Short mmCIF file of C-alpha atoms and ligand atoms in Angstrom, two decimals:
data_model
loop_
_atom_site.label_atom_id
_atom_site.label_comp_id
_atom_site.label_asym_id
_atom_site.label_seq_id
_atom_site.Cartn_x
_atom_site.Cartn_y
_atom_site.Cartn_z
CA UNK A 1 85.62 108.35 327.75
CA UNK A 2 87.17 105.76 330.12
CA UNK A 3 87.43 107.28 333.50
CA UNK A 4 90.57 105.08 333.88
CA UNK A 5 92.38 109.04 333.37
CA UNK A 6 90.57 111.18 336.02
CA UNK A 7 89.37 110.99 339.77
CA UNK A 8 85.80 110.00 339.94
CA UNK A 9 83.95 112.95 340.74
CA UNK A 10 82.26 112.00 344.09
CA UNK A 11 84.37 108.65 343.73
CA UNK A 12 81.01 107.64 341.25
CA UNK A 13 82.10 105.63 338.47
CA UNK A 14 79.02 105.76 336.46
CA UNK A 15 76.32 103.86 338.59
CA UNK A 16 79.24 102.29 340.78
CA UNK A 17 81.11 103.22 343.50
CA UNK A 18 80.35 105.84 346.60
CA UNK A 19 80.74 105.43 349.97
CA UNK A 20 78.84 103.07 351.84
CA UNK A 21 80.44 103.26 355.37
CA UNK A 22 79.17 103.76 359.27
CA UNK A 23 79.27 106.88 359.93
CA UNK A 24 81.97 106.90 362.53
CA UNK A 25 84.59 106.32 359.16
CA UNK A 26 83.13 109.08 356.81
CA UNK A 27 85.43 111.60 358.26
CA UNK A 28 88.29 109.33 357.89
CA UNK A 29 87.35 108.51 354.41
CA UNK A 30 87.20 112.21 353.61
CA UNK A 31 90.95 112.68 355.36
CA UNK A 32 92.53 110.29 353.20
CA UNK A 33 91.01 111.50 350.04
CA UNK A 34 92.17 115.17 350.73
CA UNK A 35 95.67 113.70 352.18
CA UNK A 36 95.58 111.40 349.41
CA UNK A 37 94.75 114.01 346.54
CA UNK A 38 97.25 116.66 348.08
CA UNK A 39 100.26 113.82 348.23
CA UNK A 40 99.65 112.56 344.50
CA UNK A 41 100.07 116.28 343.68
CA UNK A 42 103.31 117.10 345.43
CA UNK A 43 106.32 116.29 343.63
CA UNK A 44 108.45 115.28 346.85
CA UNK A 45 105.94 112.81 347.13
CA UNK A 46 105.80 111.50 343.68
CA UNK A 47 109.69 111.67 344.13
CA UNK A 48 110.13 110.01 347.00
CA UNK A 49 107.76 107.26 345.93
CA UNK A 50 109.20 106.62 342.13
CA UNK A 51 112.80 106.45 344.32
CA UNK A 52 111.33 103.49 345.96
CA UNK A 53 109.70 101.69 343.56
CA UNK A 54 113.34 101.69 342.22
CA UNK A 55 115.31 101.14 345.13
CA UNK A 56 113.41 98.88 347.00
CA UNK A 57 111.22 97.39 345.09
CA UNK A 58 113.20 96.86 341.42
CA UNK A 59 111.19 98.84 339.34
CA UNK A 60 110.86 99.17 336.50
CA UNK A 61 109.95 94.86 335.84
CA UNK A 62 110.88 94.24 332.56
CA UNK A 63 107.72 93.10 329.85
CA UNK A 64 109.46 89.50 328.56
CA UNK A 65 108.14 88.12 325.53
CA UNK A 66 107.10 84.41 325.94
CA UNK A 67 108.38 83.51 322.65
CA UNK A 68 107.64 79.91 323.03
CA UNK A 69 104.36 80.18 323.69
CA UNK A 70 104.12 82.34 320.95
CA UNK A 71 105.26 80.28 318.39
CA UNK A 72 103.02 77.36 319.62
CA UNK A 73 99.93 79.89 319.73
CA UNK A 74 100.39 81.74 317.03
CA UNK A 75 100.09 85.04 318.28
CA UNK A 76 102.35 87.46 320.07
CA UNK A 77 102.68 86.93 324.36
CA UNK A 78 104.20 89.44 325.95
CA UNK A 79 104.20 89.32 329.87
CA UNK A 80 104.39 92.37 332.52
CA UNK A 81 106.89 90.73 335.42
CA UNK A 82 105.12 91.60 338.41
CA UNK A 83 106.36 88.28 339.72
CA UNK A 84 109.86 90.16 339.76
CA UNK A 85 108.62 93.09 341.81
CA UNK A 86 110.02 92.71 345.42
CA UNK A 87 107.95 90.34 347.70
CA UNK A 88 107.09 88.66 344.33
CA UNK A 89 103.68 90.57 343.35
CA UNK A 90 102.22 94.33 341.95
CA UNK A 91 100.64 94.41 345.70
CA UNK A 92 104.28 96.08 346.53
CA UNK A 93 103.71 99.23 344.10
CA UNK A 94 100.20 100.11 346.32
CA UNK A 95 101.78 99.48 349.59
CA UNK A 96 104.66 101.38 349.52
CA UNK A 97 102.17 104.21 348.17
CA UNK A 98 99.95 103.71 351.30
CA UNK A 99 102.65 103.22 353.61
CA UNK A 100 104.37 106.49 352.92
CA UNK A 101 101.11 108.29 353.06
CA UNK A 102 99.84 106.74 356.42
CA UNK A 103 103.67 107.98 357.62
CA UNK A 104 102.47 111.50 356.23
CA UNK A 105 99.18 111.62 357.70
CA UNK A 106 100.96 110.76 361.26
CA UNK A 107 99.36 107.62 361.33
CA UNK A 108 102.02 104.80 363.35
CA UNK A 109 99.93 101.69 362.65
CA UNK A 110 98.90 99.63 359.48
CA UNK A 111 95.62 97.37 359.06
CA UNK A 112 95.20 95.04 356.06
CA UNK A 113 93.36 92.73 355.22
CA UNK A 114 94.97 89.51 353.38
CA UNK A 115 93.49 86.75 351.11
CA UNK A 116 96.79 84.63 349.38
CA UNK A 117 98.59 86.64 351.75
CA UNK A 118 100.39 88.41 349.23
CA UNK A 119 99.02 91.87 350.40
CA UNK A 120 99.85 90.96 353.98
CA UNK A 121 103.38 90.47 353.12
CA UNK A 122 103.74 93.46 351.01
CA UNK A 123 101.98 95.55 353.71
CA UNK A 124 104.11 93.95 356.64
CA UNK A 125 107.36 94.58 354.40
CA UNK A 126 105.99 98.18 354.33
CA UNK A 127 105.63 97.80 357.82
CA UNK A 128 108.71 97.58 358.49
CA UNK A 129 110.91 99.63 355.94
CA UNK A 130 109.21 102.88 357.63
CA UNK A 131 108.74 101.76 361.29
CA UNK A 132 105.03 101.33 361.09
CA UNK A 133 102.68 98.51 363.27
CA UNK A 134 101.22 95.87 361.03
CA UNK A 135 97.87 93.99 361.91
CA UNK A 136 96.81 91.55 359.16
CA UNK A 137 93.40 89.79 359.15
CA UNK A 138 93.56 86.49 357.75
CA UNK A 139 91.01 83.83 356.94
CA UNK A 140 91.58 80.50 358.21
CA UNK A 141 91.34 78.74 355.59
CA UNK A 142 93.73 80.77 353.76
CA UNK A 143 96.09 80.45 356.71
CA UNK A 144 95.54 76.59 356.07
CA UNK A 145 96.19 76.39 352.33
CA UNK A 146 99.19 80.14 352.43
CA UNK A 147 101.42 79.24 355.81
CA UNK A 148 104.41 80.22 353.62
CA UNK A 149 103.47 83.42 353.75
CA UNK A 150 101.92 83.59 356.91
CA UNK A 151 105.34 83.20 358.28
CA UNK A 152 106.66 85.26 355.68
CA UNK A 153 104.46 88.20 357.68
CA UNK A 154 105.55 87.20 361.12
CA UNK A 155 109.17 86.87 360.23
CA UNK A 156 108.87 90.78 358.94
CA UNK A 157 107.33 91.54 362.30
CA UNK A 158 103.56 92.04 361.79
CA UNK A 159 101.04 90.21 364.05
CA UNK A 160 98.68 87.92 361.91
CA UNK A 161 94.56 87.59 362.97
CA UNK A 162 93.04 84.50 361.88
CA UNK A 163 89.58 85.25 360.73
CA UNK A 164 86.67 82.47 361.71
CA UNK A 165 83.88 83.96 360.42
CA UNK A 166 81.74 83.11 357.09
CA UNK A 167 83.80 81.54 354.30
CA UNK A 168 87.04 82.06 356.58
CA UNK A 169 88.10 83.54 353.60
CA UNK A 170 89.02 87.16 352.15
CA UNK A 171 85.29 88.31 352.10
CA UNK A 172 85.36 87.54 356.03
CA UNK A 173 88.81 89.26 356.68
CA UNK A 174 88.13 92.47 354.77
CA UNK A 175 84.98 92.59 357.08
CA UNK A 176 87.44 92.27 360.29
CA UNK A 177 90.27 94.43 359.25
CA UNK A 178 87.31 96.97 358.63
CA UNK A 179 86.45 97.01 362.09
CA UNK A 180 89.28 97.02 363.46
CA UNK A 181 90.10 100.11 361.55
CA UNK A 182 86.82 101.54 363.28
CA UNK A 183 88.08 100.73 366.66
CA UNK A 184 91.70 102.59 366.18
CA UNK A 185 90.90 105.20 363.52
CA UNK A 186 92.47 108.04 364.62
CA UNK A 187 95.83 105.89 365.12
CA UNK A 188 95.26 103.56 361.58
CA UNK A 189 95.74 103.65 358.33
CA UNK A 190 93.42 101.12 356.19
CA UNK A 191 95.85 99.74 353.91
CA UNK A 192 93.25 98.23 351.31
CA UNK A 193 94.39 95.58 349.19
CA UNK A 194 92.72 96.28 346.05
CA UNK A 195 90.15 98.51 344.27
CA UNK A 196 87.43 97.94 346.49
CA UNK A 197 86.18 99.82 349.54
CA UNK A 198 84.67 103.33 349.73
CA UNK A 199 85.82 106.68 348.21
CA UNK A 200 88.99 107.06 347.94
CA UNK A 201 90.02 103.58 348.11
CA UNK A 202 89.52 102.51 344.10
CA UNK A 203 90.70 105.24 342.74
CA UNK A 204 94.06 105.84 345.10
CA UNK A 205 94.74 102.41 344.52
CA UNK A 206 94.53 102.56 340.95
CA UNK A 207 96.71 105.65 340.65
CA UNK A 208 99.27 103.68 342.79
CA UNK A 209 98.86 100.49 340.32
CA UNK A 210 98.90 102.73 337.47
CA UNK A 211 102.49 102.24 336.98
CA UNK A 212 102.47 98.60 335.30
CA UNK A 213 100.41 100.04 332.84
CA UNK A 214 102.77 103.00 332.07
CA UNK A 215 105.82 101.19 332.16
CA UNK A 216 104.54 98.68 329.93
CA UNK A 217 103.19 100.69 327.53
CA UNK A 218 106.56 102.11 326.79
CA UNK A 219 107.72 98.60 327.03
CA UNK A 220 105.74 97.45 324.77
CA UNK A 221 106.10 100.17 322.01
CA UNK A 222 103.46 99.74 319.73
CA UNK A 223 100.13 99.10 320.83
CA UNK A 224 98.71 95.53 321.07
CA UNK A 225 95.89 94.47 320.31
CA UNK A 226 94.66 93.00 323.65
CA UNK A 227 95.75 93.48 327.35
CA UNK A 228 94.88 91.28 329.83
CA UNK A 229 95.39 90.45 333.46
CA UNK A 230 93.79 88.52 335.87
CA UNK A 231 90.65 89.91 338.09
CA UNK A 232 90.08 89.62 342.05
CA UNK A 233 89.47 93.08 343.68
CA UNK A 234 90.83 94.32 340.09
CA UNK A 235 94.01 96.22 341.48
CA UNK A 236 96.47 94.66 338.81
CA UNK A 237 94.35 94.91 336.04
CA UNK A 238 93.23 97.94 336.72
CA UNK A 239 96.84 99.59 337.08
CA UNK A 240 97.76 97.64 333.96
CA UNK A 241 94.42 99.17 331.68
CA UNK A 242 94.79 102.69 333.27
CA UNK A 243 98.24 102.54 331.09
CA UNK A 244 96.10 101.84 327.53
CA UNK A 245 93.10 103.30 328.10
CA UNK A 246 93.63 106.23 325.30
CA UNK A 247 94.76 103.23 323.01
CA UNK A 248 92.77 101.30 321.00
CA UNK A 249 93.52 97.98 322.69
CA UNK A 250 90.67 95.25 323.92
CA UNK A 251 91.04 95.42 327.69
CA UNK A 252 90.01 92.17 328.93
CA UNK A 253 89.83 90.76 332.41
CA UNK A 254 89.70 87.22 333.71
CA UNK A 255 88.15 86.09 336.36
CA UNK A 256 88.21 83.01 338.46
CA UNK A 257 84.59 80.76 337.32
CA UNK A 258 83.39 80.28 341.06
CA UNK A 259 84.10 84.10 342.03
CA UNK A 260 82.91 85.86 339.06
CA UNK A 261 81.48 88.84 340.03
CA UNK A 262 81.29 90.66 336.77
CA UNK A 263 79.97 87.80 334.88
CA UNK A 264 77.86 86.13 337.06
CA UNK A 265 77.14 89.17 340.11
CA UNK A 266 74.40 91.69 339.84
CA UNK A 267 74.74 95.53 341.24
CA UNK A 268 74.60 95.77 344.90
CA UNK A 269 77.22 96.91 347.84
CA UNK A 270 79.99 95.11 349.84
CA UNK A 271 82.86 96.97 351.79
CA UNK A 272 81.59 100.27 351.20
CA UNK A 273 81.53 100.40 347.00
CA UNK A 274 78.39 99.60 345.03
CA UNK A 275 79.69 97.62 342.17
CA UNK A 276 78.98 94.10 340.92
CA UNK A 277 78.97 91.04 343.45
CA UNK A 278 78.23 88.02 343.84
CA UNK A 279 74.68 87.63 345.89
CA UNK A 280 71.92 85.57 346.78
CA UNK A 281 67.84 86.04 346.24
CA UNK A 282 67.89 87.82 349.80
CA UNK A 283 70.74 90.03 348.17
CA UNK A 284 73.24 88.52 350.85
CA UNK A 285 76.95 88.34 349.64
CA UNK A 286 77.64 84.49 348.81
CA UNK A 287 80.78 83.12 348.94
CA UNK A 288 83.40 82.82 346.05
CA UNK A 289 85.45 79.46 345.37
CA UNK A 290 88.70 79.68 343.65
CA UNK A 291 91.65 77.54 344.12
CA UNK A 292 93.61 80.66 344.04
CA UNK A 293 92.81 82.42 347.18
CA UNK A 294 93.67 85.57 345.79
CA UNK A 295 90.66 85.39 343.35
CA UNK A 296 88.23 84.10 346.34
CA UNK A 297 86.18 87.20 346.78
CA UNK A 298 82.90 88.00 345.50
CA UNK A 299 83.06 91.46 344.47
CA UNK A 300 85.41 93.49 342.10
CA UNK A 301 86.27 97.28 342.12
CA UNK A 302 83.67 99.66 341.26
CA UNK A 303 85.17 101.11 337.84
CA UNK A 304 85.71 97.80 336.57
CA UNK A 305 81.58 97.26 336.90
CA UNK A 306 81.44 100.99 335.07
CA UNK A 307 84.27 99.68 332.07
CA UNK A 308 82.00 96.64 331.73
CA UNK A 309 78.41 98.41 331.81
CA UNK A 310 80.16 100.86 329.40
CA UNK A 311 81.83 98.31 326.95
CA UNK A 312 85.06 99.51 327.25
CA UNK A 313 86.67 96.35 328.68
CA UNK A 314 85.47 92.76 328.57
CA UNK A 315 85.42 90.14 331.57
CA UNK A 316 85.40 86.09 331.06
CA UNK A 317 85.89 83.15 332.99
CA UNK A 318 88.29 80.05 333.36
CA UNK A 319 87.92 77.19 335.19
CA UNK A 320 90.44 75.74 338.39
CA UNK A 321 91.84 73.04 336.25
CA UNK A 322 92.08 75.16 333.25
CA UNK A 323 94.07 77.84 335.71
CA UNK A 324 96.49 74.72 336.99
CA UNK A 325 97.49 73.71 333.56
CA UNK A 326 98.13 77.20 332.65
CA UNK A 327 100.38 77.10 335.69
CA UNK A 328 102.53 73.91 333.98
CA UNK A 329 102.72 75.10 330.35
CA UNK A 330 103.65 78.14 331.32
CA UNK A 331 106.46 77.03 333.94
CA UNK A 332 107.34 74.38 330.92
CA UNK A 333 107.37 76.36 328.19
CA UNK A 334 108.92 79.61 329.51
CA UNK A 335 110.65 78.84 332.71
CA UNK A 336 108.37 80.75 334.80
CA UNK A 337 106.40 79.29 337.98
CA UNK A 338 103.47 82.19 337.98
CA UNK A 339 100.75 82.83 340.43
CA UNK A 340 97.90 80.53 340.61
CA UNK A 341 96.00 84.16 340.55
CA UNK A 342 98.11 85.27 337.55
CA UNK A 343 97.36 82.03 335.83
CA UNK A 344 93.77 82.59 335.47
CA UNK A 345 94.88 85.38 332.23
CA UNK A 346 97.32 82.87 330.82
CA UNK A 347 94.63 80.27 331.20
CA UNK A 348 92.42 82.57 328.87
CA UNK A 349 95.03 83.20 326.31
CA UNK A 350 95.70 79.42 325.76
CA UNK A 351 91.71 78.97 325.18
CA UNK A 352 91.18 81.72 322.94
CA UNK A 353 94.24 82.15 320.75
CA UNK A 354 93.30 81.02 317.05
CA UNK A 355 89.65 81.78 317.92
CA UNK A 356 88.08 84.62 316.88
CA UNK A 357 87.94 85.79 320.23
CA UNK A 358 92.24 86.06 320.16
CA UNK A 359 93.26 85.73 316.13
CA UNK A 360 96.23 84.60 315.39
CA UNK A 361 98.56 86.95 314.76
CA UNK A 362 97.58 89.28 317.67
CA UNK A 363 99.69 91.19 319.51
CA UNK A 364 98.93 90.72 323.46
CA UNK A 365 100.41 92.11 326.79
CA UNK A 366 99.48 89.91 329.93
CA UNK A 367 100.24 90.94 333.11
CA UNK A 368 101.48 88.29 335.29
CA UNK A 369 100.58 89.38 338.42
CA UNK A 370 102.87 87.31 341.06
CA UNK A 371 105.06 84.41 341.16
CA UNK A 372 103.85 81.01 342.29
CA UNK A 373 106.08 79.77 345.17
CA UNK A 374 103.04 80.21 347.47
CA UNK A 375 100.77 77.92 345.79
CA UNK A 376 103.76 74.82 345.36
CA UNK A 377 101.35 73.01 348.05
CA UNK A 378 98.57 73.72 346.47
CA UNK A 379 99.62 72.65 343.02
CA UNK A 380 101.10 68.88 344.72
CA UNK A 381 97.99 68.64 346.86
CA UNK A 382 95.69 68.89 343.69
CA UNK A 383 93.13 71.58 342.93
CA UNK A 384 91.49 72.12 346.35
C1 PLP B 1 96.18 89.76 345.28
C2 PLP B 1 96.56 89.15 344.02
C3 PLP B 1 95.70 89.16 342.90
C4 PLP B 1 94.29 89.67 342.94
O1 PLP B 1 94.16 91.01 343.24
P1 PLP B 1 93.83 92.14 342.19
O2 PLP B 1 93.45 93.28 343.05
O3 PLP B 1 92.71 91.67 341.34
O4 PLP B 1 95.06 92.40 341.40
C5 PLP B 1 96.17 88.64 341.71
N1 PLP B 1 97.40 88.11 341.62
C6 PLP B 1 98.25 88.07 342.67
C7 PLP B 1 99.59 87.46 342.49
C8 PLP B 1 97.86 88.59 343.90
O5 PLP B 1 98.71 88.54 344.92
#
């Protein structure tokens, strides 16, 4: 059985997961997991969180069917809005989750790490709804190629760390924000982007995705036949699987070609998790390439690794300029300008339908994971 239901005993997801931390954050890690597992249980919690996710944040986003896309694929497309969710991506349902239990645990400042910025902004939004410090680490590159919402995050009030380290990418700010949160634990709360890091980290932020998933399985009504969403760290496609993981849907993830952890990685540990990444022959972490800088990272959350060792969910890969033209048909087609991140699971959809690896006929629910005003430079620049 999937252990998309349950908390990881020992946060072990099969052969994946753990803690791999310095010592100095073990006790920390422990703190949040009992804080964590004590909040989830308590209804004024679960209350005051569901309240927000309305309130604030527009919940529930409705599931639209693409219906010309449909008719020109030949299946059934229907899409999880996640672009609609306030600050235009699911990154809102974990923060607000995080937030309000940093607030709980006493904590008064917030570090995150950011790749296409989208977590930054969510967490700085966070930030400043409950009167919390932000500190965002950045790469510079994705400063370059996201300034949008770079000032997005300064306009809300958060200070923004570039990051020149490594790729200058998401690898190399997860790395910062890390230490930093060694440096000022007893003040900070880790607000982790995705379902990476140590124990409790993928599971918490699973439970906190989970949500897509439920709503759109009521959505939805009957069950489809396949669900996908795209795959960086694996937070929205993990929230959105969690939600059909009794059903007897494919679960399928896609991943970006050039940061494909589960398809091209082998088992080893980055930012505290063992899981798959992406290494080289000395077992060193390489560095992703996507033109979506949400997807740039070479790991992915430790369950995912255990759903794909197990069978229970399937990864693949599509290409930059496949994920660009998904980007156009879509926005052509249904009126909707979607994440270049997002794009990478319509990008799979328009290769496979009438194949045997998507029949026609099928019935699928695709989470579209953000909205795309962040990547307009991107898109008029070219693939970068
Ligand atoms: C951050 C982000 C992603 C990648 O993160 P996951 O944890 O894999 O969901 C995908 N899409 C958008 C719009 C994002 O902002």
């Amino acid at each position: 059985m999937s252990t998309l239901m349950t908390e990881p005993a020992a946060g072990r997801f099969g052969d994946f997961g753990g803690r791999f931390v310095p010592e100095s954050l073990v006790p920390a890690c422990d703190a949040l997991a009992a804080a964590f597992r004590e909040a989830w249980a308590d209804p004024a919690f679960r209350a005051e969180l569901d309240e927000l996710l309305v309130v604030y944040a527009g919940r529930p986003t409705p599931l639209t069917p693409a219906r010309n896309l449909s008719a020109d694929l030949g299946i059934e497309l229907l899409l999880k809005r996640e672009d609609l969710a306030h600050t235009g991506s699911h990154k809102i349902n974990n923060v607000l989750g995080q937030a309000l239990l940093a607030r709980r645990m006493g904590k008064g400042r917030l570090i995150a790490e950011t790749g296409a910025g989208q977590h930054g902004v969510a967490t700085a939004t966070a930030a400043a709804l409950l009167g919390l410090e932000a500190t965002v680490y950045m790469g510079e590159r994705d400063i370059e190629r996201q300034q949008l919402n770079v000032l997005r995050m300064t306009t809300l009030g958060a200070e923004v760390v570039p990051v020149g380290s490594g790729s200058r990418t998401l690898k190399d700010a997860t790395n910062e924000a890390m230490r930093a949160w060694v440096s000022d634990v007893d003040r900070a709360h880790f607000l982790l982007g995705s379902v990476g890091g140590p124990h409790p980290y993928p599971w918490m932020v699973r439970e906190l995705q989970r949500v897509i998933g439920v709503e759109a399985r009521r959505q939805s009504r009957t069950v489809p036949d396949v669900v996908v969403a795209c795959v960086g760290g694996g937070s929205n496609s993990a929230g959105t699987f969690a939600g059909f993981a009794d059903t007897s849907a494919r679960l399928v993830g896609v991943e970006a070609a050039g940061g494909a952890a589960m398809t091209n990685g082998s088992p080893g540990v980055v930012h505290g998790a063992r899981s798959m990444v992406l290494q080289d022959a000395d077992g060193q972490v390489a560095e992703a390439e996507s033109v979506a800088a949400g997807l740039d990272y070479p790991g992915i959350g430790p369950e995912h690794a255990h759903l794909g060792a197990i069978g229970r969910a399937e990864y693949h890969t599509v290409k930059d300029d496949e994920v660009v033209e998904a980007v156009r048909r879509l926005a052509r087609s249904e009126g909707i300008i979607c994440a270049l991140e997002s794009a990478h699971a319509v990008a799979w959809v328009l290769r496979a339908a009438g194949t045997p690896e998507l029949p026609t006929g099928s019935r699928v629910v695709l989470t579209l994971s953000g909205r795309g005003d962040k990547d307009m430079a991107t898109l008029l620049g070219g693939a970068s």
